[in-house]
């Protein structure tokens, strides 16, 4: 049965109690995993304190700042994991960013800086974190990222994030091929739209959610906990034969043509 006891899991991307990463962290904890949580530090340390308060019930044994645009911070994070845990079993990558002006209007107006930034933070970061995790996954492991249908099909306004998710999904396949011989599995979950801090900053997210509620086979959207349950499965030995895959957790929306 689903059991993650004895497994060390690093979870990135928790911003608040609506974060998909928060749903994943809760379900990994429920399955018995030992958690490490990373956060994006801000100048005043407000974010650090808010996320710390949120995750406290999950008793994380590591709590570290990790900005993927800062190589030194990544190095410190993984050095600490080596020192405190000795090995890493699970890496959860829930990071994405594009400039707000890149997420509306004509895609062809995407700036060089906007394109580079979106791909660096949303796609390259998986390569970077996987490289850092690889030497610590001495007993095999599971790497999981979050993607979205906009990386495979055109979703209005998703724009450069779609290109970043397409790159991210291909990163999953290349990493799975490289790391498979070390028994490290790499997969993605393609979540349906959920109201989170990131999505609520986007105009029209409620209309998109209402559209999904009309069209998806299950006639509803999914929750962070449902994504968390699939994440716990994919990171567990129950999924020992699954790697390089993108699993849709979207109430079936992706199958529909009309
Ligand atoms: O991947 C995402 C969110 C990505 C995202 C959102 C923001 C908003 C605030 C990345 N960067 C930023 N930067 C900001 O300044 N989703 C799957 C949610 C999402 O975002 C959309 C969507 C959906 C769905 C953007 C446009 C259209 C649909």
PDB file of C-alpha atoms and ligand atoms in Angstrom:
ATOM      1  CA  UNK A   1       0.000   0.000   0.000  1.00  0.00           C
ATOM      2  CA  UNK A   2       0.959   3.635  -0.284  1.00  0.00           C
ATOM      3  CA  UNK A   3       3.763   4.112   2.210  1.00  0.00           C
ATOM      4  CA  UNK A   4       6.469   6.753   2.190  1.00  0.00           C
ATOM      5  CA  UNK A   5       7.909   6.101   5.665  1.00  0.00           C
ATOM      6  CA  UNK A   6      11.694   6.296   5.683  1.00  0.00           C
ATOM      7  CA  UNK A   7      11.651   8.511   2.601  1.00  0.00           C
ATOM      8  CA  UNK A   8      13.104  12.030   2.593  1.00  0.00           C
ATOM      9  CA  UNK A   9      11.135  14.431   0.392  1.00  0.00           C
ATOM     10  CA  UNK A  10      12.107  17.965  -0.607  1.00  0.00           C
ATOM     11  CA  UNK A  11       9.098  20.101  -1.589  1.00  0.00           C
ATOM     12  CA  UNK A  12       9.591  23.397  -3.443  1.00  0.00           C
ATOM     13  CA  UNK A  13       7.000  25.973  -4.421  1.00  0.00           C
ATOM     14  CA  UNK A  14       4.775  26.443  -1.379  1.00  0.00           C
ATOM     15  CA  UNK A  15       3.623  30.080  -1.373  1.00  0.00           C
ATOM     16  CA  UNK A  16       0.448  29.810   0.711  1.00  0.00           C
ATOM     17  CA  UNK A  17      -2.411  27.483   1.691  1.00  0.00           C
ATOM     18  CA  UNK A  18      -3.738  27.444  -1.883  1.00  0.00           C
ATOM     19  CA  UNK A  19      -0.475  26.265  -3.442  1.00  0.00           C
ATOM     20  CA  UNK A  20      -0.589  22.925  -5.249  1.00  0.00           C
ATOM     21  CA  UNK A  21       2.770  22.240  -3.569  1.00  0.00           C
ATOM     22  CA  UNK A  22       0.977  22.571  -0.220  1.00  0.00           C
ATOM     23  CA  UNK A  23      -1.548  19.899  -1.261  1.00  0.00           C
ATOM     24  CA  UNK A  24       1.367  17.657  -2.262  1.00  0.00           C
ATOM     25  CA  UNK A  25       3.288  18.289   0.987  1.00  0.00           C
ATOM     26  CA  UNK A  26       0.230  17.373   3.061  1.00  0.00           C
ATOM     27  CA  UNK A  27      -0.329  14.081   1.227  1.00  0.00           C
ATOM     28  CA  UNK A  28       3.370  13.126   1.333  1.00  0.00           C
ATOM     29  CA  UNK A  29       3.310  13.775   5.079  1.00  0.00           C
ATOM     30  CA  UNK A  30       0.142  11.723   5.464  1.00  0.00           C
ATOM     31  CA  UNK A  31       1.896   8.821   3.702  1.00  0.00           C
ATOM     32  CA  UNK A  32       4.722   9.057   6.239  1.00  0.00           C
ATOM     33  CA  UNK A  33       7.441  10.970   4.372  1.00  0.00           C
ATOM     34  CA  UNK A  34      10.014  13.077   6.197  1.00  0.00           C
ATOM     35  CA  UNK A  35       9.713  16.567   4.698  1.00  0.00           C
ATOM     36  CA  UNK A  36      12.080  19.338   3.750  1.00  0.00           C
ATOM     37  CA  UNK A  37      10.442  22.541   2.600  1.00  0.00           C
ATOM     38  CA  UNK A  38      12.002  25.327   0.564  1.00  0.00           C
ATOM     39  CA  UNK A  39      10.653  28.841   0.170  1.00  0.00           C
ATOM     40  CA  UNK A  40      11.463  31.940  -1.828  1.00  0.00           C
ATOM     41  CA  UNK A  41      12.891  34.464   0.630  1.00  0.00           C
ATOM     42  CA  UNK A  42      11.750  38.098   0.393  1.00  0.00           C
ATOM     43  CA  UNK A  43      13.563  41.136   1.784  1.00  0.00           C
ATOM     44  CA  UNK A  44      11.610  41.374   5.015  1.00  0.00           C
ATOM     45  CA  UNK A  45      11.402  37.649   5.792  1.00  0.00           C
ATOM     46  CA  UNK A  46       7.589  37.875   5.822  1.00  0.00           C
ATOM     47  CA  UNK A  47       7.201  35.066   3.348  1.00  0.00           C
ATOM     48  CA  UNK A  48       9.648  32.915   5.322  1.00  0.00           C
ATOM     49  CA  UNK A  49       7.530  33.308   8.480  1.00  0.00           C
ATOM     50  CA  UNK A  50       4.164  32.793   6.740  1.00  0.00           C
ATOM     51  CA  UNK A  51       5.207  29.564   5.031  1.00  0.00           C
ATOM     52  CA  UNK A  52       6.916  28.349   8.247  1.00  0.00           C
ATOM     53  CA  UNK A  53       3.647  28.822  10.155  1.00  0.00           C
ATOM     54  CA  UNK A  54       1.683  27.013   7.440  1.00  0.00           C
ATOM     55  CA  UNK A  55       3.969  23.966   7.245  1.00  0.00           C
ATOM     56  CA  UNK A  56       4.591  23.627  10.992  1.00  0.00           C
ATOM     57  CA  UNK A  57       1.923  20.885  11.454  1.00  0.00           C
ATOM     58  CA  UNK A  58       3.848  18.730   8.948  1.00  0.00           C
ATOM     59  CA  UNK A  59       6.972  18.857  11.181  1.00  0.00           C
ATOM     60  CA  UNK A  60       9.476  19.495   8.389  1.00  0.00           C
ATOM     61  CA  UNK A  61      12.990  18.491   9.455  1.00  0.00           C
ATOM     62  CA  UNK A  62      14.495  20.981   7.001  1.00  0.00           C
ATOM     63  CA  UNK A  63      13.278  24.479   6.159  1.00  0.00           C
ATOM     64  CA  UNK A  64      15.473  26.352   3.709  1.00  0.00           C
ATOM     65  CA  UNK A  65      15.424  29.330   1.331  1.00  0.00           C
ATOM     66  CA  UNK A  66      15.860  28.220  -2.281  1.00  0.00           C
ATOM     67  CA  UNK A  67      15.699  30.737  -5.080  1.00  0.00           C
ATOM     68  CA  UNK A  68      16.508  28.825  -8.289  1.00  0.00           C
ATOM     69  CA  UNK A  69      18.055  31.973  -9.780  1.00  0.00           C
ATOM     70  CA  UNK A  70      20.712  31.850  -7.039  1.00  0.00           C
ATOM     71  CA  UNK A  71      23.257  29.045  -7.568  1.00  0.00           C
ATOM     72  CA  UNK A  72      24.745  29.513  -4.079  1.00  0.00           C
ATOM     73  CA  UNK A  73      21.338  29.016  -2.436  1.00  0.00           C
ATOM     74  CA  UNK A  74      20.769  25.784  -4.388  1.00  0.00           C
ATOM     75  CA  UNK A  75      24.236  24.568  -3.386  1.00  0.00           C
ATOM     76  CA  UNK A  76      23.540  25.323   0.294  1.00  0.00           C
ATOM     77  CA  UNK A  77      20.155  23.580   0.131  1.00  0.00           C
ATOM     78  CA  UNK A  78      21.607  20.339  -1.220  1.00  0.00           C
ATOM     79  CA  UNK A  79      24.723  20.518   1.018  1.00  0.00           C
ATOM     80  CA  UNK A  80      22.359  20.734   3.988  1.00  0.00           C
ATOM     81  CA  UNK A  81      20.351  17.747   2.728  1.00  0.00           C
ATOM     82  CA  UNK A  82      23.574  15.710   2.450  1.00  0.00           C
ATOM     83  CA  UNK A  83      24.678  16.730   5.972  1.00  0.00           C
ATOM     84  CA  UNK A  84      21.318  16.335   7.745  1.00  0.00           C
ATOM     85  CA  UNK A  85      19.630  13.525   5.821  1.00  0.00           C
ATOM     86  CA  UNK A  86      22.469  11.662   4.085  1.00  0.00           C
ATOM     87  CA  UNK A  87      20.190  10.740   1.174  1.00  0.00           C
ATOM     88  CA  UNK A  88      17.276  12.200  -0.757  1.00  0.00           C
ATOM     89  CA  UNK A  89      14.397  10.079  -2.090  1.00  0.00           C
ATOM     90  CA  UNK A  90      11.848  12.529  -3.461  1.00  0.00           C
ATOM     91  CA  UNK A  91      12.143  15.923  -5.156  1.00  0.00           C
ATOM     92  CA  UNK A  92       8.970  17.916  -5.829  1.00  0.00           C
ATOM     93  CA  UNK A  93       9.410  20.778  -8.299  1.00  0.00           C
ATOM     94  CA  UNK A  94       6.477  23.254  -8.263  1.00  0.00           C
ATOM     95  CA  UNK A  95       8.122  26.393  -9.602  1.00  0.00           C
ATOM     96  CA  UNK A  96       7.083  28.671 -12.435  1.00  0.00           C
ATOM     97  CA  UNK A  97       7.224  32.344 -13.264  1.00  0.00           C
ATOM     98  CA  UNK A  98       6.591  34.601 -16.219  1.00  0.00           C
ATOM     99  CA  UNK A  99       6.334  38.388 -16.142  1.00  0.00           C
ATOM    100  CA  UNK A 100       2.709  39.452 -15.787  1.00  0.00           C
ATOM    101  CA  UNK A 101       2.742  41.380 -19.094  1.00  0.00           C
ATOM    102  CA  UNK A 102       3.811  38.216 -20.914  1.00  0.00           C
ATOM    103  CA  UNK A 103       0.592  36.438 -19.821  1.00  0.00           C
ATOM    104  CA  UNK A 104      -1.830  38.502 -21.875  1.00  0.00           C
ATOM    105  CA  UNK A 105      -1.979  39.967 -25.344  1.00  0.00           C
ATOM    106  CA  UNK A 106      -0.215  38.783 -28.477  1.00  0.00           C
ATOM    107  CA  UNK A 107       2.240  35.922 -27.994  1.00  0.00           C
ATOM    108  CA  UNK A 108       4.432  37.408 -30.741  1.00  0.00           C
ATOM    109  CA  UNK A 109       5.054  40.385 -28.445  1.00  0.00           C
ATOM    110  CA  UNK A 110       6.957  38.181 -25.989  1.00  0.00           C
ATOM    111  CA  UNK A 111      10.197  39.973 -25.120  1.00  0.00           C
ATOM    112  CA  UNK A 112      13.629  38.349 -25.174  1.00  0.00           C
ATOM    113  CA  UNK A 113      13.927  38.973 -21.424  1.00  0.00           C
ATOM    114  CA  UNK A 114      10.422  37.616 -20.743  1.00  0.00           C
ATOM    115  CA  UNK A 115      11.089  34.505 -22.771  1.00  0.00           C
ATOM    116  CA  UNK A 116      14.455  33.832 -21.136  1.00  0.00           C
ATOM    117  CA  UNK A 117      13.163  34.484 -17.630  1.00  0.00           C
ATOM    118  CA  UNK A 118      10.094  32.242 -18.013  1.00  0.00           C
ATOM    119  CA  UNK A 119      12.153  29.365 -19.390  1.00  0.00           C
ATOM    120  CA  UNK A 120      14.916  29.796 -16.820  1.00  0.00           C
ATOM    121  CA  UNK A 121      12.653  29.758 -13.771  1.00  0.00           C
ATOM    122  CA  UNK A 122       9.946  27.389 -15.033  1.00  0.00           C
ATOM    123  CA  UNK A 123      11.923  24.830 -17.069  1.00  0.00           C
ATOM    124  CA  UNK A 124      15.696  25.093 -16.548  1.00  0.00           C
ATOM    125  CA  UNK A 125      15.196  24.941 -12.777  1.00  0.00           C
ATOM    126  CA  UNK A 126      14.105  21.287 -13.063  1.00  0.00           C
ATOM    127  CA  UNK A 127      17.389  20.433 -14.796  1.00  0.00           C
ATOM    128  CA  UNK A 128      19.343  22.346 -12.159  1.00  0.00           C
ATOM    129  CA  UNK A 129      17.592  20.786  -9.150  1.00  0.00           C
ATOM    130  CA  UNK A 130      17.737  17.300 -10.692  1.00  0.00           C
ATOM    131  CA  UNK A 131      21.497  17.625 -11.201  1.00  0.00           C
ATOM    132  CA  UNK A 132      21.888  18.639  -7.557  1.00  0.00           C
ATOM    133  CA  UNK A 133      19.583  15.821  -6.373  1.00  0.00           C
ATOM    134  CA  UNK A 134      21.195  13.074  -8.496  1.00  0.00           C
ATOM    135  CA  UNK A 135      24.245  12.380  -6.267  1.00  0.00           C
ATOM    136  CA  UNK A 136      22.022  12.347  -3.154  1.00  0.00           C
ATOM    137  CA  UNK A 137      19.516   9.820  -4.551  1.00  0.00           C
ATOM    138  CA  UNK A 138      21.784   6.915  -3.675  1.00  0.00           C
ATOM    139  CA  UNK A 139      18.921   4.462  -3.125  1.00  0.00           C
ATOM    140  CA  UNK A 140      17.017   5.526  -6.239  1.00  0.00           C
ATOM    141  CA  UNK A 141      14.415   8.236  -6.153  1.00  0.00           C
ATOM    142  CA  UNK A 142      11.487  10.045  -7.634  1.00  0.00           C
ATOM    143  CA  UNK A 143      11.432  13.514  -9.171  1.00  0.00           C
ATOM    144  CA  UNK A 144       8.087  15.122  -9.881  1.00  0.00           C
ATOM    145  CA  UNK A 145       7.131  18.400 -11.533  1.00  0.00           C
ATOM    146  CA  UNK A 146       3.893  20.239 -12.278  1.00  0.00           C
ATOM    147  CA  UNK A 147       2.841  21.098 -15.787  1.00  0.00           C
ATOM    148  CA  UNK A 148      -0.253  22.333 -17.585  1.00  0.00           C
ATOM    149  CA  UNK A 149      -2.168  21.581 -20.810  1.00  0.00           C
ATOM    150  CA  UNK A 150      -1.039  24.981 -22.149  1.00  0.00           C
ATOM    151  CA  UNK A 151       2.338  23.323 -22.812  1.00  0.00           C
ATOM    152  CA  UNK A 152       0.743  20.956 -25.319  1.00  0.00           C
ATOM    153  CA  UNK A 153      -2.182  22.972 -26.740  1.00  0.00           C
ATOM    154  CA  UNK A 154      -2.832  26.671 -27.168  1.00  0.00           C
ATOM    155  CA  UNK A 155      -4.583  28.188 -24.133  1.00  0.00           C
ATOM    156  CA  UNK A 156      -5.381  31.897 -24.615  1.00  0.00           C
ATOM    157  CA  UNK A 157      -2.962  34.162 -22.715  1.00  0.00           C
ATOM    158  CA  UNK A 158      -0.835  31.328 -21.338  1.00  0.00           C
ATOM    159  CA  UNK A 159       1.648  32.430 -24.018  1.00  0.00           C
ATOM    160  CA  UNK A 160       5.305  32.065 -23.048  1.00  0.00           C
ATOM    161  CA  UNK A 161       4.379  29.824 -20.099  1.00  0.00           C
ATOM    162  CA  UNK A 162       3.137  27.316 -22.692  1.00  0.00           C
ATOM    163  CA  UNK A 163       6.567  27.271 -24.301  1.00  0.00           C
ATOM    164  CA  UNK A 164       8.159  26.897 -20.860  1.00  0.00           C
ATOM    165  CA  UNK A 165       5.861  23.949 -20.011  1.00  0.00           C
ATOM    166  CA  UNK A 166       6.622  22.302 -23.378  1.00  0.00           C
ATOM    167  CA  UNK A 167      10.323  22.555 -22.509  1.00  0.00           C
ATOM    168  CA  UNK A 168       9.615  21.314 -18.986  1.00  0.00           C
ATOM    169  CA  UNK A 169       7.771  18.240 -20.275  1.00  0.00           C
ATOM    170  CA  UNK A 170      10.679  17.420 -22.587  1.00  0.00           C
ATOM    171  CA  UNK A 171      13.058  17.921 -19.632  1.00  0.00           C
ATOM    172  CA  UNK A 172      11.057  15.201 -17.855  1.00  0.00           C
ATOM    173  CA  UNK A 173      11.740  12.758 -20.708  1.00  0.00           C
ATOM    174  CA  UNK A 174      15.450  13.527 -21.096  1.00  0.00           C
ATOM    175  CA  UNK A 175      15.988  13.380 -17.336  1.00  0.00           C
ATOM    176  CA  UNK A 176      14.017  10.116 -17.067  1.00  0.00           C
ATOM    177  CA  UNK A 177      16.230   8.550 -19.754  1.00  0.00           C
ATOM    178  CA  UNK A 178      19.436   9.725 -18.050  1.00  0.00           C
ATOM    179  CA  UNK A 179      18.505   8.897 -14.464  1.00  0.00           C
ATOM    180  CA  UNK A 180      16.623   5.640 -15.038  1.00  0.00           C
ATOM    181  CA  UNK A 181      19.734   3.435 -14.734  1.00  0.00           C
ATOM    182  CA  UNK A 182      20.172   4.872 -11.196  1.00  0.00           C
ATOM    183  CA  UNK A 183      16.520   3.914 -10.467  1.00  0.00           C
ATOM    184  CA  UNK A 184      15.520   7.579 -10.324  1.00  0.00           C
ATOM    185  CA  UNK A 185      12.102   8.086 -11.889  1.00  0.00           C
ATOM    186  CA  UNK A 186      11.064  11.460 -13.331  1.00  0.00           C
ATOM    187  CA  UNK A 187       7.428  12.326 -14.005  1.00  0.00           C
ATOM    188  CA  UNK A 188       5.076  15.273 -14.357  1.00  0.00           C
ATOM    189  CA  UNK A 189       1.523  15.921 -13.256  1.00  0.00           C
ATOM    190  CA  UNK A 190      -0.544  18.027 -15.628  1.00  0.00           C
ATOM    191  CA  UNK A 191      -3.059  19.628 -13.296  1.00  0.00           C
ATOM    192  CA  UNK A 192      -6.307  21.176 -14.418  1.00  0.00           C
ATOM    193  CA  UNK A 193      -6.720  24.853 -13.502  1.00  0.00           C
ATOM    194  CA  UNK A 194      -7.035  25.549  -9.767  1.00  0.00           C
ATOM    195  CA  UNK A 195      -7.458  28.881  -7.985  1.00  0.00           C
ATOM    196  CA  UNK A 196      -4.038  29.593  -6.491  1.00  0.00           C
ATOM    197  CA  UNK A 197      -1.927  32.696  -5.874  1.00  0.00           C
ATOM    198  CA  UNK A 198      -0.348  32.271  -9.335  1.00  0.00           C
ATOM    199  CA  UNK A 199      -3.554  31.601 -11.254  1.00  0.00           C
ATOM    200  CA  UNK A 200      -5.611  34.256  -9.447  1.00  0.00           C
ATOM    201  CA  UNK A 201      -3.150  36.887 -10.654  1.00  0.00           C
ATOM    202  CA  UNK A 202      -4.251  35.992 -14.171  1.00  0.00           C
ATOM    203  CA  UNK A 203      -7.266  37.715 -15.737  1.00  0.00           C
ATOM    204  CA  UNK A 204     -10.121  35.360 -16.588  1.00  0.00           C
ATOM    205  CA  UNK A 205      -9.101  32.381 -14.457  1.00  0.00           C
ATOM    206  CA  UNK A 206     -12.636  32.103 -13.043  1.00  0.00           C
ATOM    207  CA  UNK A 207     -14.075  31.924 -16.560  1.00  0.00           C
ATOM    208  CA  UNK A 208     -11.597  29.159 -17.383  1.00  0.00           C
ATOM    209  CA  UNK A 209     -12.640  27.255 -14.263  1.00  0.00           C
ATOM    210  CA  UNK A 210     -16.323  27.599 -15.180  1.00  0.00           C
ATOM    211  CA  UNK A 211     -15.534  26.325 -18.681  1.00  0.00           C
ATOM    212  CA  UNK A 212     -13.805  23.248 -17.234  1.00  0.00           C
ATOM    213  CA  UNK A 213     -16.795  22.649 -14.935  1.00  0.00           C
ATOM    214  CA  UNK A 214     -19.037  22.509 -18.030  1.00  0.00           C
ATOM    215  CA  UNK A 215     -16.791  20.405 -20.304  1.00  0.00           C
ATOM    216  CA  UNK A 216     -14.699  18.037 -18.157  1.00  0.00           C
ATOM    217  CA  UNK A 217     -16.088  14.473 -17.873  1.00  0.00           C
ATOM    218  CA  UNK A 218     -16.255  14.819 -14.063  1.00  0.00           C
ATOM    219  CA  UNK A 219     -18.016  18.237 -14.453  1.00  0.00           C
ATOM    220  CA  UNK A 220     -15.736  19.899 -11.928  1.00  0.00           C
ATOM    221  CA  UNK A 221     -12.193  21.109 -11.393  1.00  0.00           C
ATOM    222  CA  UNK A 222      -9.640  19.237  -9.305  1.00  0.00           C
ATOM    223  CA  UNK A 223      -8.302  20.087  -5.851  1.00  0.00           C
ATOM    224  CA  UNK A 224      -4.761  20.508  -4.586  1.00  0.00           C
ATOM    225  CA  UNK A 225      -5.329  17.386  -2.466  1.00  0.00           C
ATOM    226  CA  UNK A 226      -6.196  15.316  -5.556  1.00  0.00           C
ATOM    227  CA  UNK A 227      -2.962  16.453  -7.194  1.00  0.00           C
ATOM    228  CA  UNK A 228      -1.236  15.629  -3.875  1.00  0.00           C
ATOM    229  CA  UNK A 229      -2.645  12.102  -3.865  1.00  0.00           C
ATOM    230  CA  UNK A 230      -1.385  11.442  -7.395  1.00  0.00           C
ATOM    231  CA  UNK A 231       1.977  12.926  -6.401  1.00  0.00           C
ATOM    232  CA  UNK A 232       2.192  10.597  -3.386  1.00  0.00           C
ATOM    233  CA  UNK A 233       1.382   7.630  -5.652  1.00  0.00           C
ATOM    234  CA  UNK A 234       3.963   8.596  -8.284  1.00  0.00           C
ATOM    235  CA  UNK A 235       6.642   9.033  -5.607  1.00  0.00           C
ATOM    236  CA  UNK A 236       5.822   5.708  -3.948  1.00  0.00           C
ATOM    237  CA  UNK A 237       6.922   2.175  -4.782  1.00  0.00           C
ATOM    238  CA  UNK A 238       3.398   1.608  -6.182  1.00  0.00           C
ATOM    239  CA  UNK A 239       4.586   3.556  -9.240  1.00  0.00           C
ATOM    240  CA  UNK A 240       7.941   1.750  -9.510  1.00  0.00           C
ATOM    241  CA  UNK A 241       7.365   1.042 -13.211  1.00  0.00           C
ATOM    242  CA  UNK A 242       6.392   4.586 -14.210  1.00  0.00           C
ATOM    243  CA  UNK A 243       8.939   7.102 -15.486  1.00  0.00           C
ATOM    244  CA  UNK A 244       9.086   9.824 -18.137  1.00  0.00           C
ATOM    245  CA  UNK A 245       5.321  10.260 -18.013  1.00  0.00           C
ATOM    246  CA  UNK A 246       2.950  13.200 -17.795  1.00  0.00           C
ATOM    247  CA  UNK A 247      -0.132  12.170 -15.787  1.00  0.00           C
ATOM    248  CA  UNK A 248      -3.240  14.325 -16.275  1.00  0.00           C
ATOM    249  CA  UNK A 249      -5.066  15.164 -13.048  1.00  0.00           C
ATOM    250  CA  UNK A 250      -7.702  17.335 -14.660  1.00  0.00           C
ATOM    251  CA  UNK A 251     -11.128  15.674 -14.171  1.00  0.00           C
ATOM    252  CA  UNK A 252     -10.690  14.300 -17.709  1.00  0.00           C
ATOM    253  CA  UNK A 253     -10.694  17.674 -19.493  1.00  0.00           C
ATOM    254  CA  UNK A 254      -7.726  16.791 -21.748  1.00  0.00           C
ATOM    255  CA  UNK A 255      -9.583  14.030 -23.648  1.00  0.00           C
ATOM    256  CA  UNK A 256     -12.315  16.339 -24.931  1.00  0.00           C
ATOM    257  CA  UNK A 257     -12.302  17.718 -28.474  1.00  0.00           C
ATOM    258  CA  UNK A 258     -15.522  19.744 -28.191  1.00  0.00           C
TER     259      UNK A 258
HETATM  260  O1  LIG B   1       1.228  27.722 -14.749  1.00  0.00           O
HETATM  261  C1  LIG B   1       0.327  28.418 -14.319  1.00  0.00           C
HETATM  262  C2  LIG B   1       0.623  29.749 -13.633  1.00  0.00           C
HETATM  263  C3  LIG B   1       1.883  30.337 -14.148  1.00  0.00           C
HETATM  264  C4  LIG B   1       2.185  31.751 -13.780  1.00  0.00           C
HETATM  265  C5  LIG B   1       1.281  32.660 -13.285  1.00  0.00           C
HETATM  266  C6  LIG B   1       1.688  33.967 -13.020  1.00  0.00           C
HETATM  267  C7  LIG B   1       0.739  35.019 -12.535  1.00  0.00           C
HETATM  268  C8  LIG B   1       1.439  36.165 -11.847  1.00  0.00           C
HETATM  269  C9  LIG B   1       3.471  32.150 -14.014  1.00  0.00           C
HETATM  270  N1  LIG B   1       3.883  33.397 -13.748  1.00  0.00           N
HETATM  271  C10 LIG B   1       3.030  34.302 -13.258  1.00  0.00           C
HETATM  272  N2  LIG B   1       3.492  35.567 -13.042  1.00  0.00           N
HETATM  273  C11 LIG B   1       2.755  36.515 -12.423  1.00  0.00           C
HETATM  274  O2  LIG B   1       3.198  37.669 -12.296  1.00  0.00           O
HETATM  275  N3  LIG B   1      -0.973  28.001 -14.453  1.00  0.00           N
HETATM  276  C12 LIG B   1      -1.245  26.736 -15.102  1.00  0.00           C
HETATM  277  C13 LIG B   1      -2.126  28.808 -14.027  1.00  0.00           C
HETATM  278  C14 LIG B   1      -2.547  29.615 -15.193  1.00  0.00           C
HETATM  279  O3  LIG B   1      -1.870  30.730 -15.538  1.00  0.00           O
HETATM  280  C15 LIG B   1      -2.458  31.215 -16.685  1.00  0.00           C
HETATM  281  C16 LIG B   1      -3.524  30.398 -17.056  1.00  0.00           C
HETATM  282  C17 LIG B   1      -3.581  29.360 -16.097  1.00  0.00           C
HETATM  283  C18 LIG B   1      -4.521  28.219 -16.085  1.00  0.00           C
HETATM  284  C19 LIG B   1      -2.130  32.330 -17.459  1.00  0.00           C
HETATM  285  C20 LIG B   1      -2.892  32.639 -18.577  1.00  0.00           C
HETATM  286  C21 LIG B   1      -3.937  31.822 -18.946  1.00  0.00           C
HETATM  287  C22 LIG B   1      -4.271  30.691 -18.190  1.00  0.00           C
END
